[in-house]
Coordinates of N, CA and C in Angstrom, one line a residue:
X1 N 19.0 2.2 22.0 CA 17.9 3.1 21.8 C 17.0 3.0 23.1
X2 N 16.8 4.0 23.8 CA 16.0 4.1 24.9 C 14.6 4.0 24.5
X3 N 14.1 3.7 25.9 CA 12.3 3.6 25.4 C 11.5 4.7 24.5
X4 N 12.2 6.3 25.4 CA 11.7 7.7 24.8 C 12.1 7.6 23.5
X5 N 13.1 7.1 23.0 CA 14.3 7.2 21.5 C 13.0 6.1 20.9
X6 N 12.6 5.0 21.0 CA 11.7 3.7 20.0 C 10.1 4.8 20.2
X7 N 10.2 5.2 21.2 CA 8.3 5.9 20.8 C 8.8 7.3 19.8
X8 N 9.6 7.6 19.6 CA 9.3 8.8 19.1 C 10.3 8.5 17.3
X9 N 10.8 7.7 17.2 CA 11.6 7.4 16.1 C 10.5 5.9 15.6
X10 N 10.4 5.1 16.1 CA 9.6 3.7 15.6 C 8.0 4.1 15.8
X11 N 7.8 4.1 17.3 CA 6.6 3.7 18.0 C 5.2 5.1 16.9
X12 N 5.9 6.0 16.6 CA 5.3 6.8 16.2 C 4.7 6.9 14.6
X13 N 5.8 5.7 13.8 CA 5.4 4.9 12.7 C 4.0 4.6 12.6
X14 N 3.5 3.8 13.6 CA 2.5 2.9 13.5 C 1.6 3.5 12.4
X15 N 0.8 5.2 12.4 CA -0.4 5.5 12.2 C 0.1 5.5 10.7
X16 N 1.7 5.9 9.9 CA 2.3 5.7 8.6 C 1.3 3.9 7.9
X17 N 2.0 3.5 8.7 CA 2.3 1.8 7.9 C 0.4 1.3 8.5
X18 N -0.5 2.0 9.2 CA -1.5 1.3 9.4 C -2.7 1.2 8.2
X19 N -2.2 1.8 7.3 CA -3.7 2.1 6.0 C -2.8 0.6 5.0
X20 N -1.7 0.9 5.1 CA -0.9 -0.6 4.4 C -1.3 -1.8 5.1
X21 N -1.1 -2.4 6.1 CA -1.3 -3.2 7.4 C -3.0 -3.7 6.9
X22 N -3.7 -2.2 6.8 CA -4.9 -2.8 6.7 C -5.5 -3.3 5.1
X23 N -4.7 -2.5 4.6 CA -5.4 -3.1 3.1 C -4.6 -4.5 3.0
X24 N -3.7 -4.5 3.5 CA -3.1 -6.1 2.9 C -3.4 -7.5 3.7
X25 N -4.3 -7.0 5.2 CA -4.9 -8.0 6.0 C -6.3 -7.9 5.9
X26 N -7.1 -6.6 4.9 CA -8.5 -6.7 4.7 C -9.2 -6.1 6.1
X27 N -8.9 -5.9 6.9 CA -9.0 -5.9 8.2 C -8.7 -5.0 9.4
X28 N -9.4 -3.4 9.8 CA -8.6 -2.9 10.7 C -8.2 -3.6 12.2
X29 N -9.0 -4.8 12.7 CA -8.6 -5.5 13.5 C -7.6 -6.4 13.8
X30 N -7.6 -6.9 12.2 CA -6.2 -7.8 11.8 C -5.0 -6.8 12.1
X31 N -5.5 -5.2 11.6 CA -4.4 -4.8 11.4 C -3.4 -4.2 12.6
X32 N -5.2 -4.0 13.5 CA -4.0 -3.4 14.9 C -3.6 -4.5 16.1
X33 N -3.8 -6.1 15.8 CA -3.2 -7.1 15.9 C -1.6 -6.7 15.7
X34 N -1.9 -6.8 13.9 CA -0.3 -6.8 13.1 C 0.8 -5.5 13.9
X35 N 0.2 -4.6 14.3 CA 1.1 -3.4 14.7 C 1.4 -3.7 15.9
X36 N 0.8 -4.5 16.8 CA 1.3 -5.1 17.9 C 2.4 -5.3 18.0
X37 N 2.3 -6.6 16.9 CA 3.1 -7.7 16.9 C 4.4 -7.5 15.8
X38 N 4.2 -6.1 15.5 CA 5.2 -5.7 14.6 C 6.2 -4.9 15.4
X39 N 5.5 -4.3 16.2 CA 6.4 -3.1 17.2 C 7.3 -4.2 18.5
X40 N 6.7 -5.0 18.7 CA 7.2 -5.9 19.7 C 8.2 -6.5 19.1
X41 N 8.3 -6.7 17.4 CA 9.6 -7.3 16.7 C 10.4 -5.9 17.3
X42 N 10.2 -5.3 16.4 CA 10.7 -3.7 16.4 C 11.3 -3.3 17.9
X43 N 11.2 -3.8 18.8 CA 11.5 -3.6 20.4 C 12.4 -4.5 20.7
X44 N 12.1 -5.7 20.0 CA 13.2 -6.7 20.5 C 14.8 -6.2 19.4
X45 N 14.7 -5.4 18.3 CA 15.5 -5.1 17.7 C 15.7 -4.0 17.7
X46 N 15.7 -3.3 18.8 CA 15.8 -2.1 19.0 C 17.2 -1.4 19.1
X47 N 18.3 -2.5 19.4 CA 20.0 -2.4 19.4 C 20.0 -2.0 18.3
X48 N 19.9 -2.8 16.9 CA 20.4 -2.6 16.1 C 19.4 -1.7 15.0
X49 N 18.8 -1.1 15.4 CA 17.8 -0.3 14.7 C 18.0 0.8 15.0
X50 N 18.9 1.6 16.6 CA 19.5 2.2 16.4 C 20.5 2.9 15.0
X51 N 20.9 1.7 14.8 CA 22.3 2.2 13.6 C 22.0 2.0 12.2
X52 N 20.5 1.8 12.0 CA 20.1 1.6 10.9 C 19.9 3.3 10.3
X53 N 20.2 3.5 9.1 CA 20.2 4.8 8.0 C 19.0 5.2 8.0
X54 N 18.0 4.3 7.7 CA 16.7 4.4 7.5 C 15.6 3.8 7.8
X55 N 15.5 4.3 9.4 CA 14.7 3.8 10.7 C 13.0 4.1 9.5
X56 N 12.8 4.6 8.9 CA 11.3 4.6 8.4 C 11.1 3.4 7.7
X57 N 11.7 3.3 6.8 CA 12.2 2.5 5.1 C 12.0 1.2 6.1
X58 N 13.2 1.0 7.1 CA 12.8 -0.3 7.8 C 11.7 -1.1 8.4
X59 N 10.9 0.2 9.1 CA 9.6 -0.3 10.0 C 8.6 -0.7 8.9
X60 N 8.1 0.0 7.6 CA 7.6 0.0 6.1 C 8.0 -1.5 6.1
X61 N 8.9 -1.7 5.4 CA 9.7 -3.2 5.2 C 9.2 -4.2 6.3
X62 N 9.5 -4.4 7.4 CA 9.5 -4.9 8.3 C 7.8 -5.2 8.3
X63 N 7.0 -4.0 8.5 CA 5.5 -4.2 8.5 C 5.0 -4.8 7.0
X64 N 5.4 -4.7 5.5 CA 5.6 -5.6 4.3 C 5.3 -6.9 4.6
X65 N 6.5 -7.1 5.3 CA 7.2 -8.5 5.6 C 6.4 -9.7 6.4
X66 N 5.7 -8.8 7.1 CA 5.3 -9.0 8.4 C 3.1 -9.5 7.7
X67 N 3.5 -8.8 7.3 CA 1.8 -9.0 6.3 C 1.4 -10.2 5.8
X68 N 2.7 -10.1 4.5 CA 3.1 -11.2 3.8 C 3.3 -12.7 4.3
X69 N 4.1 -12.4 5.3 CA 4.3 -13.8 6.1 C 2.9 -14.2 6.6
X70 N 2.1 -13.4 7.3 CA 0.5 -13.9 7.1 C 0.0 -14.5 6.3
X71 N -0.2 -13.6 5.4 CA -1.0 -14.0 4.6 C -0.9 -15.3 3.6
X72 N 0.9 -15.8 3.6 CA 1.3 -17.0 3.3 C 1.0 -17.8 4.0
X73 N 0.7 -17.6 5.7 CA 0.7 -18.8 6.2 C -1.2 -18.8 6.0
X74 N -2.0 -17.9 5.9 CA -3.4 -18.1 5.8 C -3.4 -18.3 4.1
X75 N -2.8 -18.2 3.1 CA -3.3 -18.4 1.6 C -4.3 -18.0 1.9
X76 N -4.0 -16.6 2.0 CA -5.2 -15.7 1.3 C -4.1 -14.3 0.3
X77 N -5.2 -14.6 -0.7 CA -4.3 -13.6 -2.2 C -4.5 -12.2 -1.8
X78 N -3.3 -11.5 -2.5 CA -3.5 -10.1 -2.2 C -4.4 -9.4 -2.8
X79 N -4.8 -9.8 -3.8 CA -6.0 -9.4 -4.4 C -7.7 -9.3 -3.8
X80 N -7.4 -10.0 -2.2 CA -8.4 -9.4 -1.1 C -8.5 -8.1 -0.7
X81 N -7.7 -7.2 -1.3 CA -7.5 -6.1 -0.7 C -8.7 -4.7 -1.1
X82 N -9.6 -5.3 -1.6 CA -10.6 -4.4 -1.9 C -11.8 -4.2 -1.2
X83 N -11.8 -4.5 0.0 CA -12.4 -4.1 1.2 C -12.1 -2.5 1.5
X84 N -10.8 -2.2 1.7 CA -10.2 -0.7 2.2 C -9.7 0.1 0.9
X85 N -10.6 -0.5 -0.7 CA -9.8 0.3 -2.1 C -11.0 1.0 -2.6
X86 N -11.2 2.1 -2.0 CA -12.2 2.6 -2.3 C -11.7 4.0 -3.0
X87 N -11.3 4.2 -4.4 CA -10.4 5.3 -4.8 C -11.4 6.4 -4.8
X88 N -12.3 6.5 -5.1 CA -13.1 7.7 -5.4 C -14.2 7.8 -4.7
X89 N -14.4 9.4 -4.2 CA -16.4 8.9 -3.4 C -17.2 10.0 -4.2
X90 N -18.4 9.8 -4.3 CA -18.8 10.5 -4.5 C -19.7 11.8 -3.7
X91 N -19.8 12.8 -4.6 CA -20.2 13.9 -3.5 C -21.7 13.8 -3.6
X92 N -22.0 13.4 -4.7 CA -23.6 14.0 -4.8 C -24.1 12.3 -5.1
X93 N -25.1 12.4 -4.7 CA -25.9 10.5 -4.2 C -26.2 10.3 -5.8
X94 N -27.0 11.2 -6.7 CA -27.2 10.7 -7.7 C -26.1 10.3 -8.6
X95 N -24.7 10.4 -8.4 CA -23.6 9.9 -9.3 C -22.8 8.6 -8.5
X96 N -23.3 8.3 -7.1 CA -22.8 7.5 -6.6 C -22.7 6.1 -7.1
X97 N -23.4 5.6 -8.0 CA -23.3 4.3 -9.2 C -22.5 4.6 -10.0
X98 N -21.9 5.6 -10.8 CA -21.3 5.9 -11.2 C -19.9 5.6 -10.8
X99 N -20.1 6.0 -10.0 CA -18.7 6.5 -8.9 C -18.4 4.9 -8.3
X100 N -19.3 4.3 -8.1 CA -18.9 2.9 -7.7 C -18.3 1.8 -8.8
X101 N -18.8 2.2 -10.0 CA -18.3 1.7 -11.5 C -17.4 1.9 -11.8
X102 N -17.2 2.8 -11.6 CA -15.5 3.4 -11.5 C -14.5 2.7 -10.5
X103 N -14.8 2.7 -9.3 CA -14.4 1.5 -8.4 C -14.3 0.4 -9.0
X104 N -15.1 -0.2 -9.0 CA -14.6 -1.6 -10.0 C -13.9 -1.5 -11.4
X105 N -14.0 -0.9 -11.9 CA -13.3 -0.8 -13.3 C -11.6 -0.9 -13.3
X106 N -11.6 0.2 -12.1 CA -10.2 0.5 -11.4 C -9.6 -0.4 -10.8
X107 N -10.3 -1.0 -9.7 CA -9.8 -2.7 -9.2 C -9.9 -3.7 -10.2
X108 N -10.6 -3.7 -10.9 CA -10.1 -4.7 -12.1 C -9.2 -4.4 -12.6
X109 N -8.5 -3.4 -13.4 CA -7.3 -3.3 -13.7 C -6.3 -3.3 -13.2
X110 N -6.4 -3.0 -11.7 CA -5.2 -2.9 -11.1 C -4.8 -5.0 -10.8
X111 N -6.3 -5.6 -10.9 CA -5.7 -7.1 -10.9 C -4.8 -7.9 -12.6
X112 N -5.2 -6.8 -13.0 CA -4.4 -7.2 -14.3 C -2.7 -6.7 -14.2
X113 N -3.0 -5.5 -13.6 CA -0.9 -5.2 -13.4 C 0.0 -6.0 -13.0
X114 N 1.1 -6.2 -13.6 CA 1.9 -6.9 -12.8 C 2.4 -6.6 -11.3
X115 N 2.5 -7.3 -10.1 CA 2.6 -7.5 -9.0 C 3.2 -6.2 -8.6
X116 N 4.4 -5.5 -8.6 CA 5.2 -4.6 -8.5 C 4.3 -3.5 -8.6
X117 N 3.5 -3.8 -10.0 CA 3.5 -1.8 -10.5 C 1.9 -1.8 -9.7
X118 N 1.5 -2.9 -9.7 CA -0.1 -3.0 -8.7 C 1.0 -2.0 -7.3
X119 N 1.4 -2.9 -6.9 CA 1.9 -2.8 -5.2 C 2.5 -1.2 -5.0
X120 N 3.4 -0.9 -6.0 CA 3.9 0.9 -5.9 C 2.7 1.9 -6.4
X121 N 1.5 1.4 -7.3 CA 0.2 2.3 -7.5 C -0.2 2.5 -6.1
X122 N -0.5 1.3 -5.1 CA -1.3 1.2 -4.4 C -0.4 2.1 -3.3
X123 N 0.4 1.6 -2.9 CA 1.7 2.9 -2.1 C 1.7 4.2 -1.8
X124 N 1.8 4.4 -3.2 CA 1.9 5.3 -3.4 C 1.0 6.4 -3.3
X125 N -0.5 6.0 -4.2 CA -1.8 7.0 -4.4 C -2.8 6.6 -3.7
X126 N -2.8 5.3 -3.2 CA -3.7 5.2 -2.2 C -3.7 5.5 -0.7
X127 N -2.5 4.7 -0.4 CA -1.7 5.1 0.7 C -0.5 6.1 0.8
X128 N 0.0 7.0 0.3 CA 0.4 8.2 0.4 C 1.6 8.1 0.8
X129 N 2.4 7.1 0.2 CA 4.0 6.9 0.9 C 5.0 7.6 -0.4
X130 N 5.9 8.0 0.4 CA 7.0 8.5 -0.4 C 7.5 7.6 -1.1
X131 N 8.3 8.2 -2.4 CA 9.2 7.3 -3.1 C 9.9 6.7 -1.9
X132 N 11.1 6.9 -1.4 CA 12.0 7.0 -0.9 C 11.8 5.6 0.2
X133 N 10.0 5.7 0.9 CA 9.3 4.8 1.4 C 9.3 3.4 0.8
X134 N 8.4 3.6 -0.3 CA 8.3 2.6 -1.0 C 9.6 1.7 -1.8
X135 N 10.3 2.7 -1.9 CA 11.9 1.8 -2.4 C 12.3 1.0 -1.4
X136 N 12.4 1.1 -0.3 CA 12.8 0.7 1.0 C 11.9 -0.4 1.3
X137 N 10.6 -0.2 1.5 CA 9.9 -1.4 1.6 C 10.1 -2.9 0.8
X138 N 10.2 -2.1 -0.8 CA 9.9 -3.3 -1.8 C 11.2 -3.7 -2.0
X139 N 12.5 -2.4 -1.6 CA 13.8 -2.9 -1.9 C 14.5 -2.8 -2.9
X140 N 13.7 -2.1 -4.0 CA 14.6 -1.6 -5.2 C 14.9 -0.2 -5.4
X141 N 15.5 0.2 -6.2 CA 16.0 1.7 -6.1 C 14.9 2.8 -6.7
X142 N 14.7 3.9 -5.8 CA 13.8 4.9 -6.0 C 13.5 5.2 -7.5
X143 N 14.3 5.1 -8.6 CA 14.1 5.2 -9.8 C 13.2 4.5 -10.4
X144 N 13.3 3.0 -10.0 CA 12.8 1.9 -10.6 C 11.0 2.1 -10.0
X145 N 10.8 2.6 -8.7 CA 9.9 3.0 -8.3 C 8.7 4.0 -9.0
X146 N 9.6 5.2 -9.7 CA 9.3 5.7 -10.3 C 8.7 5.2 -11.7
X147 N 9.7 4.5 -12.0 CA 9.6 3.4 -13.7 C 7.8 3.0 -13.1
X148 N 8.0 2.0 -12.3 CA 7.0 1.5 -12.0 C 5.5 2.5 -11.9
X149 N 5.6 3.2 -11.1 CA 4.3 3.7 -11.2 C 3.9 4.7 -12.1
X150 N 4.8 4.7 -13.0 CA 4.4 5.8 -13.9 C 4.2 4.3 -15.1
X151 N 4.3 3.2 -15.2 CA 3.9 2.3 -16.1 C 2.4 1.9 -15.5
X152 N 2.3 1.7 -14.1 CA 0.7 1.4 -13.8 C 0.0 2.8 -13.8
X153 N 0.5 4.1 -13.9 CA -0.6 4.9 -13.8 C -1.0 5.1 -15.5
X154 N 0.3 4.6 -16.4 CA -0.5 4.9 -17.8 C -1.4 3.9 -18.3
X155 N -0.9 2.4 -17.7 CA -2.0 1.2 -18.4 C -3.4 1.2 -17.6
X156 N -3.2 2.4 -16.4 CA -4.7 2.1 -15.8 C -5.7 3.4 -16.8
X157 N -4.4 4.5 -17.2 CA -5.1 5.9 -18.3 C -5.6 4.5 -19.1
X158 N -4.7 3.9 -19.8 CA -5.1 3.2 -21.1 C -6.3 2.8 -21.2
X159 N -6.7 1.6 -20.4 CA -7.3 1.3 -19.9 C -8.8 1.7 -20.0
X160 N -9.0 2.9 -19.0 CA -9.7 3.5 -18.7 C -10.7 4.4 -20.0
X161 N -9.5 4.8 -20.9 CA -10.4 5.6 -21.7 C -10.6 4.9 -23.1
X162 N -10.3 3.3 -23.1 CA -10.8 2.7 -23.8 C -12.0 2.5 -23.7
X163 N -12.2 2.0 -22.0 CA -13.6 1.6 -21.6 C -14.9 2.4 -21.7
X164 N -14.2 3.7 -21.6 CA -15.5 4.5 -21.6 C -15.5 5.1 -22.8
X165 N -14.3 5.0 -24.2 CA -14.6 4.9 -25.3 C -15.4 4.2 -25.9
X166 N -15.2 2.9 -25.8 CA -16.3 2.0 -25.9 C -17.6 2.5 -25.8
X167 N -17.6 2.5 -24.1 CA -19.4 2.6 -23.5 C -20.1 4.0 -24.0
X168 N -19.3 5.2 -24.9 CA -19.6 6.2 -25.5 C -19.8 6.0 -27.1
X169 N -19.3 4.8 -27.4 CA -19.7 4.1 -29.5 C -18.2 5.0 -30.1
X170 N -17.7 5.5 -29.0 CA -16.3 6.3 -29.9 C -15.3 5.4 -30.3
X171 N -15.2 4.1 -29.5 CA -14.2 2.9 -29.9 C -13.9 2.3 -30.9

């Protein structure tokens, strides 16, 4: 793979995998550290990345990988990641308490899902990756991806309209 062939097939990744990078290191500094030191793996493997099927799926994985191994070596839990989990904003100031309640309600639940269907919600709707992406990262087959986030998008429905059943006396 020539230099021109890694910037325009790898090097061009980066701005993909950097909203992941950063929610999983809390950190856009950490994160454009990690892209460094990810593309410089990515350079030294550049022979055989060549002949790889799925040069995206890899750099995803690789940048996964590359997170993880951090954050193992610092024990810090993934569940730091609510610095950059800001699902909803609001438009008008008077509903913005609202809107921030919602925020937490939402990260609470998502620390109740199991690891997987947390990790393909987050992928997917927060960070805007393809099935196809996220199979390849996490390594299981696109289907199961599907399975998965269509199980965390209904326990977070469940969830949700219990809570505000409740907080409405309809529960």
């Amino acid at each position: 793979m020539t230099k021109q062939d890694f910037k325009y097939k790898v090097f061009s990744l980066s701005a993909l995998i950097f909203p992941m990078i950063a929610r999983m290191l809390s950190s856009n500094s950490n994160a454009e550290d990690a892209i460094q030191e990810i593309m410089i793996k990515l350079w030294n493997k550049r022979k055989q990345l060549d002949k790889h099927p799925n040069i995206k799926g890899f750099v995803i994985l690789t940048a996964r990988n590359y997170c993880l191994d951090i954050l193992r070596k610092k024990t810090v839990l993934l569940e730091d990641s609510t610095a950059t989990l800001k699902i909803i904003k609001s438009p008008n100031e008077h509903t913005a308490l609202e809107w921030k309640e919602l925020n937490t309600i939402i990260d609470e639940i998502l620390t109740t899902l199991p690891e997987q269907q947390k990790e393909v919600f987050i992928m997917r709707d927060l960070d805007g990756y393809e099935f196809d992406e996220i199979a390849a990262a996490l390594q299981i087959k696109i289907e199961h991806v599907r399975v998965l986030l269509s199980r965390a998008r209904k326990q977070i429905s469940i969830t949700l309209e219990k809570t505000y059943s409740y907080e409405r006396g309809k529960y």
